[in-house]
Structure formats: C-alpha cells, structure tokens
mmCIF file of C-alpha atoms in Angstrom:
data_model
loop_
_atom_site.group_PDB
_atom_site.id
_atom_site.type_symbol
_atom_site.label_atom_id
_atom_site.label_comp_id
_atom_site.label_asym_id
_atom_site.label_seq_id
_atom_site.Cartn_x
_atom_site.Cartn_y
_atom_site.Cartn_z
ATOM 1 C CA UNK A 1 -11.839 -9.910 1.483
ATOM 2 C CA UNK A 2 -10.690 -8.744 -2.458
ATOM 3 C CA UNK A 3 -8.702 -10.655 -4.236
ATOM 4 C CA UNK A 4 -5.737 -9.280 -6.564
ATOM 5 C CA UNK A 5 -3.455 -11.652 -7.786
ATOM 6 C CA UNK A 6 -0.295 -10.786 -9.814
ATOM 7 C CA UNK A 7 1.678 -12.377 -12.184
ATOM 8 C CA UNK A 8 4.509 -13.175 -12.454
ATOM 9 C CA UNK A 9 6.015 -12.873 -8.836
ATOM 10 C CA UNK A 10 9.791 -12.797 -10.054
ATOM 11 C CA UNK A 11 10.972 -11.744 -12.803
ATOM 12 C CA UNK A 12 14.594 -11.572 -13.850
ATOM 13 C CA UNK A 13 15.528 -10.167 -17.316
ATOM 14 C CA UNK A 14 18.638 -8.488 -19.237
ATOM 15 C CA UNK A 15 19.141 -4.753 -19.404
ATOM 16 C CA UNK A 16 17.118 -3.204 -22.618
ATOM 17 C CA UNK A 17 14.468 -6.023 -22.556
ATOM 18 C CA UNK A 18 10.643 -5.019 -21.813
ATOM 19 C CA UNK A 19 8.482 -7.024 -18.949
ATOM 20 C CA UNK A 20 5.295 -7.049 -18.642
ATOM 21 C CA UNK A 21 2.899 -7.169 -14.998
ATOM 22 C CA UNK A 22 -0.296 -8.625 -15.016
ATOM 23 C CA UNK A 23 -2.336 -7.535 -12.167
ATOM 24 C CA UNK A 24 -6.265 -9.267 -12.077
ATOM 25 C CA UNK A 25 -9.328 -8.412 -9.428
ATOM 26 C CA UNK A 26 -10.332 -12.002 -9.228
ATOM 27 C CA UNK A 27 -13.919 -11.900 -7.209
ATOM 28 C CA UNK A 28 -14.544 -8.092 -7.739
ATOM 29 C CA UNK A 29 -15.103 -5.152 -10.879
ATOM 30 C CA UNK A 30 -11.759 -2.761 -9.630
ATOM 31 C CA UNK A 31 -13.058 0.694 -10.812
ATOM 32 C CA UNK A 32 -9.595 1.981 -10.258
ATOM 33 C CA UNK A 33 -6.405 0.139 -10.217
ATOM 34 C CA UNK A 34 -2.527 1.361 -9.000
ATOM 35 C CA UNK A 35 0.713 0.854 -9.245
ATOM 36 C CA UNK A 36 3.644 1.164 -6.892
ATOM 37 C CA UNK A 37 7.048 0.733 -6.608
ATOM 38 C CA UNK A 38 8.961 -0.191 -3.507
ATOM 39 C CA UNK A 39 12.900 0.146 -3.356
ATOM 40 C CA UNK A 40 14.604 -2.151 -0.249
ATOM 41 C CA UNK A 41 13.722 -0.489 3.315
ATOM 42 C CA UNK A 42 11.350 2.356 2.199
ATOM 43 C CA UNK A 43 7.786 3.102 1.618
ATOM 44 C CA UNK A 44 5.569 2.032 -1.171
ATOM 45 C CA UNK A 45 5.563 5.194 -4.217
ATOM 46 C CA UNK A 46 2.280 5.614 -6.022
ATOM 47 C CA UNK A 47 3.540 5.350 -9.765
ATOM 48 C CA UNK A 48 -0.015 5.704 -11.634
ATOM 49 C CA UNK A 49 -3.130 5.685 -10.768
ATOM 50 C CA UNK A 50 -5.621 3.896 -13.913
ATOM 51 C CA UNK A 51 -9.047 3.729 -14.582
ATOM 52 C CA UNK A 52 -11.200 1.005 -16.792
ATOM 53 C CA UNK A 53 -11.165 2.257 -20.155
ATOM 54 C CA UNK A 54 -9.296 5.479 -19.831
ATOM 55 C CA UNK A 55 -5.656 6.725 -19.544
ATOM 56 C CA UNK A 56 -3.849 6.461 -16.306
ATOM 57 C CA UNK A 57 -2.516 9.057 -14.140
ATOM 58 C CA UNK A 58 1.350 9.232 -14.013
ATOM 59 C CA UNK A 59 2.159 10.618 -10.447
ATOM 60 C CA UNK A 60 5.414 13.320 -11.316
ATOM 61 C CA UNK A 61 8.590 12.025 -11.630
ATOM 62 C CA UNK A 62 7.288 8.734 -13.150
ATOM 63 C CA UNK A 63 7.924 8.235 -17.427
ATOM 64 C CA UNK A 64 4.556 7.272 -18.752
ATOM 65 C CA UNK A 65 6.442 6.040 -22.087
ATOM 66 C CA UNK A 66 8.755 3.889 -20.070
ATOM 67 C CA UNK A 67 5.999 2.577 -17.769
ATOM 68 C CA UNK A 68 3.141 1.737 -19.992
ATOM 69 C CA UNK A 69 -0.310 1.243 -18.467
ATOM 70 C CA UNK A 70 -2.993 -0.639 -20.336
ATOM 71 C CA UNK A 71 -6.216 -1.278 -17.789
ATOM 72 C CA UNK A 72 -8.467 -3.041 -20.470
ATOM 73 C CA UNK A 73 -10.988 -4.301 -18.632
ATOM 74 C CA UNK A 74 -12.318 -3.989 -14.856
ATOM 75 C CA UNK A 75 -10.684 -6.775 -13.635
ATOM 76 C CA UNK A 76 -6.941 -6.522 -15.558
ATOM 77 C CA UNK A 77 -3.977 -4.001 -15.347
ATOM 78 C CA UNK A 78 -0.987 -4.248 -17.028
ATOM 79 C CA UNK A 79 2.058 -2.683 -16.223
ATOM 80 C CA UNK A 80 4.755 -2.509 -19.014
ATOM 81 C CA UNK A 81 8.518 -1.603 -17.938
ATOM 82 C CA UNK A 82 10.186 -0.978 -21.349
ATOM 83 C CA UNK A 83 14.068 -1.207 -21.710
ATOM 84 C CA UNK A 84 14.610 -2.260 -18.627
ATOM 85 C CA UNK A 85 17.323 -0.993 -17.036
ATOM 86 C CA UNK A 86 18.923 -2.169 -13.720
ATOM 87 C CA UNK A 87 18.026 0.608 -11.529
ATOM 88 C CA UNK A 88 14.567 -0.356 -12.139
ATOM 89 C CA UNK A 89 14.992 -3.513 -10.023
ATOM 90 C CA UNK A 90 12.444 -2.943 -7.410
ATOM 91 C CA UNK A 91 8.784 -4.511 -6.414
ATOM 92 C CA UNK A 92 6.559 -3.641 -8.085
ATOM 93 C CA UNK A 93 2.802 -3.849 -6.340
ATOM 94 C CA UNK A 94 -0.348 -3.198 -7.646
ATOM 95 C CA UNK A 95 -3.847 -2.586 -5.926
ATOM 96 C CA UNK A 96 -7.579 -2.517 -7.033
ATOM 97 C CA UNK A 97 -10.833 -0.788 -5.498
ATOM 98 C CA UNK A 98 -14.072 -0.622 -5.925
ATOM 99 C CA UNK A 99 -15.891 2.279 -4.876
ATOM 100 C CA UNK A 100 -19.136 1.631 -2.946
ATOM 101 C CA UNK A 101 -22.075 3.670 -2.099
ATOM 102 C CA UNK A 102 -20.220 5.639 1.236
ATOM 103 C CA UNK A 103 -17.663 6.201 -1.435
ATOM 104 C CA UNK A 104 -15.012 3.944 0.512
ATOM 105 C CA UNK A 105 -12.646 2.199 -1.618
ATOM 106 C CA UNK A 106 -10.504 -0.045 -0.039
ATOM 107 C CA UNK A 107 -7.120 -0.697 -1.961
ATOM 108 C CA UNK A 108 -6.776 -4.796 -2.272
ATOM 109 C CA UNK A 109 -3.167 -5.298 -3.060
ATOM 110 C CA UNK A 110 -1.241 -8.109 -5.199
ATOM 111 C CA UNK A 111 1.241 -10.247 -3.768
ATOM 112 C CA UNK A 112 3.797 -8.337 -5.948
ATOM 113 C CA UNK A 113 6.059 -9.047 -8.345
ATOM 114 C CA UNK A 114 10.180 -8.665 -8.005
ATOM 115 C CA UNK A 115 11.694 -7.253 -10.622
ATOM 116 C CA UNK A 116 15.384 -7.407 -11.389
ATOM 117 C CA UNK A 117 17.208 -6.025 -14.323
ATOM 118 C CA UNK A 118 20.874 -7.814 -14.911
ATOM 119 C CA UNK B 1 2.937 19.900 1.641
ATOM 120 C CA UNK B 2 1.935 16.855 2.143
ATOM 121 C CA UNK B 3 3.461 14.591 5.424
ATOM 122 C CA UNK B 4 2.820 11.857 7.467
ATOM 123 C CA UNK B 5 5.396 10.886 9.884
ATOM 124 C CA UNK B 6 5.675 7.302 11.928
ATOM 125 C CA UNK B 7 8.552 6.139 14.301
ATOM 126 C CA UNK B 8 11.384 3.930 12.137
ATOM 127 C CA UNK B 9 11.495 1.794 14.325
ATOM 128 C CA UNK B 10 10.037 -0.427 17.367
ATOM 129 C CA UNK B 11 11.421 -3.033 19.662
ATOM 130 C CA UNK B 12 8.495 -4.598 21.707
ATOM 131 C CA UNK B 13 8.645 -8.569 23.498
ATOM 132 C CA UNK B 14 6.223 -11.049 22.718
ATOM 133 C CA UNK B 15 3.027 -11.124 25.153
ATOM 134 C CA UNK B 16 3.128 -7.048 25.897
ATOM 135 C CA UNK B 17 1.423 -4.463 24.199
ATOM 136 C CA UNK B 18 2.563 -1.635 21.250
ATOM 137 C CA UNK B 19 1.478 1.511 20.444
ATOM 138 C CA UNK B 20 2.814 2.508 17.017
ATOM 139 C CA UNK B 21 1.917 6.822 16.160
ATOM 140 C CA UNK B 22 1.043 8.245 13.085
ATOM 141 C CA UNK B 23 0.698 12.091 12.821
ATOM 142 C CA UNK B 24 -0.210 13.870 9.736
ATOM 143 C CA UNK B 25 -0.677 17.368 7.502
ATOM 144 C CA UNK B 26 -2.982 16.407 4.299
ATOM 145 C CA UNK B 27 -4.970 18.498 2.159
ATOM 146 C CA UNK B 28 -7.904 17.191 2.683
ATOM 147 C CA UNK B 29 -9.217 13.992 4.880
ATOM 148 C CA UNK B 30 -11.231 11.259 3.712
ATOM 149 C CA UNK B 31 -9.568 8.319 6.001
ATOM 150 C CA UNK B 32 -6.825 6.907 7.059
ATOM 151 C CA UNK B 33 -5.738 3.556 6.854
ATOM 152 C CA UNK B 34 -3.273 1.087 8.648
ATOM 153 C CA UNK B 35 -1.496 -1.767 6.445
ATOM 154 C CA UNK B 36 0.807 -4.364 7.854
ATOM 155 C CA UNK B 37 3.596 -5.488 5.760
ATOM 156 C CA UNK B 38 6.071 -8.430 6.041
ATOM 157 C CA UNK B 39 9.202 -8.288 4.180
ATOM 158 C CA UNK B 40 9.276 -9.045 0.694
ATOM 159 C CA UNK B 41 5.548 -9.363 0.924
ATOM 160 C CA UNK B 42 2.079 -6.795 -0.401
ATOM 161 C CA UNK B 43 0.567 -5.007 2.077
ATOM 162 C CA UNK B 44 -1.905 -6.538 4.192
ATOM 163 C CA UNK B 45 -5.150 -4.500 5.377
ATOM 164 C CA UNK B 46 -5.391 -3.684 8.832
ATOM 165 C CA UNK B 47 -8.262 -0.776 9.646
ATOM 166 C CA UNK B 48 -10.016 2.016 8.524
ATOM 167 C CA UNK B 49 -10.896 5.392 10.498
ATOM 168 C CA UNK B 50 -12.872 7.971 8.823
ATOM 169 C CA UNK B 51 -14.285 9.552 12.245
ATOM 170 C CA UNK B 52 -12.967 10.361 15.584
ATOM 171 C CA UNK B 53 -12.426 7.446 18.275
ATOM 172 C CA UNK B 54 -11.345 3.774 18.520
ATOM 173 C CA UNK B 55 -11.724 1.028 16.153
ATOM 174 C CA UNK B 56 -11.240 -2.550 17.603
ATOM 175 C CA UNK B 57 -10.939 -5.339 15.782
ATOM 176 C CA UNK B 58 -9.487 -8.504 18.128
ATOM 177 C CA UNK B 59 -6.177 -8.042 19.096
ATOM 178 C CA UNK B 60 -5.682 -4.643 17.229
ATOM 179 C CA UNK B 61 -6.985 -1.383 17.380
ATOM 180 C CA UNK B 62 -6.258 2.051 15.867
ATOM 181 C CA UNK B 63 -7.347 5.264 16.907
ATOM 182 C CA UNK B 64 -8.152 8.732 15.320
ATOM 183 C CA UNK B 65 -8.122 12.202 16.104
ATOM 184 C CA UNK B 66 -9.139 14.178 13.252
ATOM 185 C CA UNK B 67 -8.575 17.652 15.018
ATOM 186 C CA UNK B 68 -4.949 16.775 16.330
ATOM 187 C CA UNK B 69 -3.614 14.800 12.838
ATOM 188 C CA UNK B 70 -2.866 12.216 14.772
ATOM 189 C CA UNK B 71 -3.725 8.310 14.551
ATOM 190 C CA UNK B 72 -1.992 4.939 16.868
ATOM 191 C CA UNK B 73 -2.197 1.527 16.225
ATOM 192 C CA UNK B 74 -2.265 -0.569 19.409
ATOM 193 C CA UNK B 75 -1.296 -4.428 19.474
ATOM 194 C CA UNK B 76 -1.988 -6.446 22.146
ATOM 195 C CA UNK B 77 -0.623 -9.779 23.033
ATOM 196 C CA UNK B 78 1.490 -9.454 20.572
ATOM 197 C CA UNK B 79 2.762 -12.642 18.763
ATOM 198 C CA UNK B 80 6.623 -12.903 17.278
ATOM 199 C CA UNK B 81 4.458 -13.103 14.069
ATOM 200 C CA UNK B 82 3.765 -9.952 14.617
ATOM 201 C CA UNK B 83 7.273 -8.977 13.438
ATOM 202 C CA UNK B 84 6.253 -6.600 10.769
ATOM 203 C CA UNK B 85 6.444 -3.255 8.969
ATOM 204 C CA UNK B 86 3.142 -0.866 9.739
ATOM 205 C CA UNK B 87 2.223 1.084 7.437
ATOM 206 C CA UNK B 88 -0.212 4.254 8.394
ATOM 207 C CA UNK B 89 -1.797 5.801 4.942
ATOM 208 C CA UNK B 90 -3.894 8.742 4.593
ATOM 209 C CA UNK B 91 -6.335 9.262 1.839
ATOM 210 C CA UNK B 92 -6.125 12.721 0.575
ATOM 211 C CA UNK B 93 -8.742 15.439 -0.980
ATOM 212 C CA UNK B 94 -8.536 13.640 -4.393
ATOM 213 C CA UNK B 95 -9.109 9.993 -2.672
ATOM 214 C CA UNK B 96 -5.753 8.377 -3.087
ATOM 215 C CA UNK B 97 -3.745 7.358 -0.401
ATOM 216 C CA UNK B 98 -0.765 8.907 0.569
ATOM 217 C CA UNK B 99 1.495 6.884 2.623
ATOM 218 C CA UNK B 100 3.789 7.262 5.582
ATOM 219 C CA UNK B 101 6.914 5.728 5.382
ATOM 220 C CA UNK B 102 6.076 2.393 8.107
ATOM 221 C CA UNK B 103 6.754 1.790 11.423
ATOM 222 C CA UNK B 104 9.516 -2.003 11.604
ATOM 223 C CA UNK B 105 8.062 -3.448 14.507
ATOM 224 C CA UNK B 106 10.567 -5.960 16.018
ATOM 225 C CA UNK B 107 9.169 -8.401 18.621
ATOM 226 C CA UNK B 108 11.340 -10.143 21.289
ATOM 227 C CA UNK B 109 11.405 -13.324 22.893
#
C-alpha cells in the first residue's frame, strides 16, 4: 500500500511557541491531503481538508489562523499550530489520497505526531 | 444529522470469533470503510464496501447493507494482537469520511 510518513512523531514545546507537521506521500501524487486531531479515548476529528495548490477546507469549529495549512506540492502538507497552547496537546494525524478512475480514494494515514504543549 | 454509532466496547478470547456493528444515517453514500487502530498509533486500513454483501479478506471480513445502514466486521481466529480499536467510517455525499467513534476490542487469554 501508500505510504505517508510524518515528521516529527513527538513533539514537546512551551506554551506560545509555534510547531510545525510535516506530512509527505512518499510513493504516490496525494490529490487531497487531511488533518485530524485525536484527544485520549475518542475518535479521530477531521480538522481540514487541503488540496495541491489551493486553500484548505477548515471543518467548523477549527481556527484556520491558528492552524495554518500550506499543501505546496502533491506529495507535502504542512500543518502549523501557532501559539501553542496546552489544550492543544493531542495527536495530530494526517492522511493522503489519490483519486483513481472509479473515483475511490483511499485515505493512507501517517504514523502521527504527539503533540504536547507545557 | 449526520451519525454513525459502534459498540464502546468488546471483550472477546483469543481463538473465537467477533462481530463488531456499525449502523449509520449519512447524507449521501459513497462507501464505508473499516480502520483498525492500536493505541497511540495511525489508523491502519482494513476494507472497503461500496455495494451490498460480504467482503473477505483472510481472517477478516466486513459486511454491508446499504438499505438497512448497517455494516459488521467479523474476526476470526482472533489473535491477542488483535487487541485493538475498530474504527467503522463512512464516506459522505461530498467524499470525505465521516467517522464513528471505534469499537476497543479486548481479547482474552
């Protein structure tokens, strides 16, 4: 299968600091990348949905100028969490698809990356 | 709205089989997707039913029934490996996936 690596896997940083998410389709063009955040014991949350070359889709509730998405190119996301602040410790996880001719787009996830604000 | 419900939790022993239930109301159906996820980890992809009937693929299988909302994963033989979270995710009218909240399967000695 896909493979999406992410980097870094842990990250641990002070309160007000910004930390940034790499998230690469290594062996595949990802049309359309996403981000999620998972909190201890619950279900992944779609945060934003991004496409090469265009603005991403904040899903509602999520701050688009506090969680900056930059998907450059089809093979890198970045996710930018800007003054962190502890209650945005979670993991973070970000997929990639590619959308073939049936129009089936598997979501490859990352490993993930832990994220916790001191 | 949107909803897909799954049991919390399930307590099975190793060598038996599982059944784990996934119903759902979505605007719109294009699929629906099982994931497998062990703690602290991604999620891992499992299967894929876009039409009616069962999908096998070795020791798992998933089944769909478009008309009832209504989706199972089956595991058979199971390992203590197998000790996971299951996640059952449906993608919607505009093609992204909207996720139930997973299924902690425990497995026994």
């Amino acid at each position: 299968g896909a493979v999406v690596s992410q980097h870094p896997s842990r990250v641990i940083c002070k309160s007000g600091t910004s930390v940034k998410i790499e998230c690469r389709s290594l062996d595949f063009q990802a049309t359309t990348m996403f981000w999620y955040r998972q909190f201890p014991k619950q279900s992944l949350m779609l945060m934003a949905t991004s496409n090469e070359g265009s603005k991403a889709t904040y899903e509602q509730g999520v701050e688009k100028d506090k969680f900056l998405i930059n998907h450059a190119s089809l093979t890198l996301s970045t996710l930018t969490v800007t003054s962190a602040h502890p209650e945005d410790s979670s993991f973070y996880i970000c997929s990639a698809s590619e959308m073939d001719e049936r129009g089936y787009n598997e979501q490859f996830f990352g490993p993930g990356t832990r994220l916790t604000v001191l | 709205g949107q909803n897909i419900d799954q049991p919390t939790e399930m307590t099975a022993t190793e060598g038996a089989i599982v059944q784990i239930n996934c119903t759902y109301q979505t605007s719109g159906f294009n699929g629906l997707f099982w994931y497998q996820q062990h703690a602290g980890e991604a999620p891992t992809f499992l299967s894929y039913n876009v039409l009616d009937g069962l999908e096998e693929k070795g020791r798992f299988s998933s089944f769909l029934s478009r008309s009832k909302g209504y989706s199972y994963l089956l595991l058979k033989e199971l390992q203590m490996k197998d000790s996971a979270s299951y996640l059952c995710a449906v993608k919607g009218s505009n093609y992204q996936l909207i996720w139930g909240a997973g299924t902690k399967l425990i497995i026994k000695p």
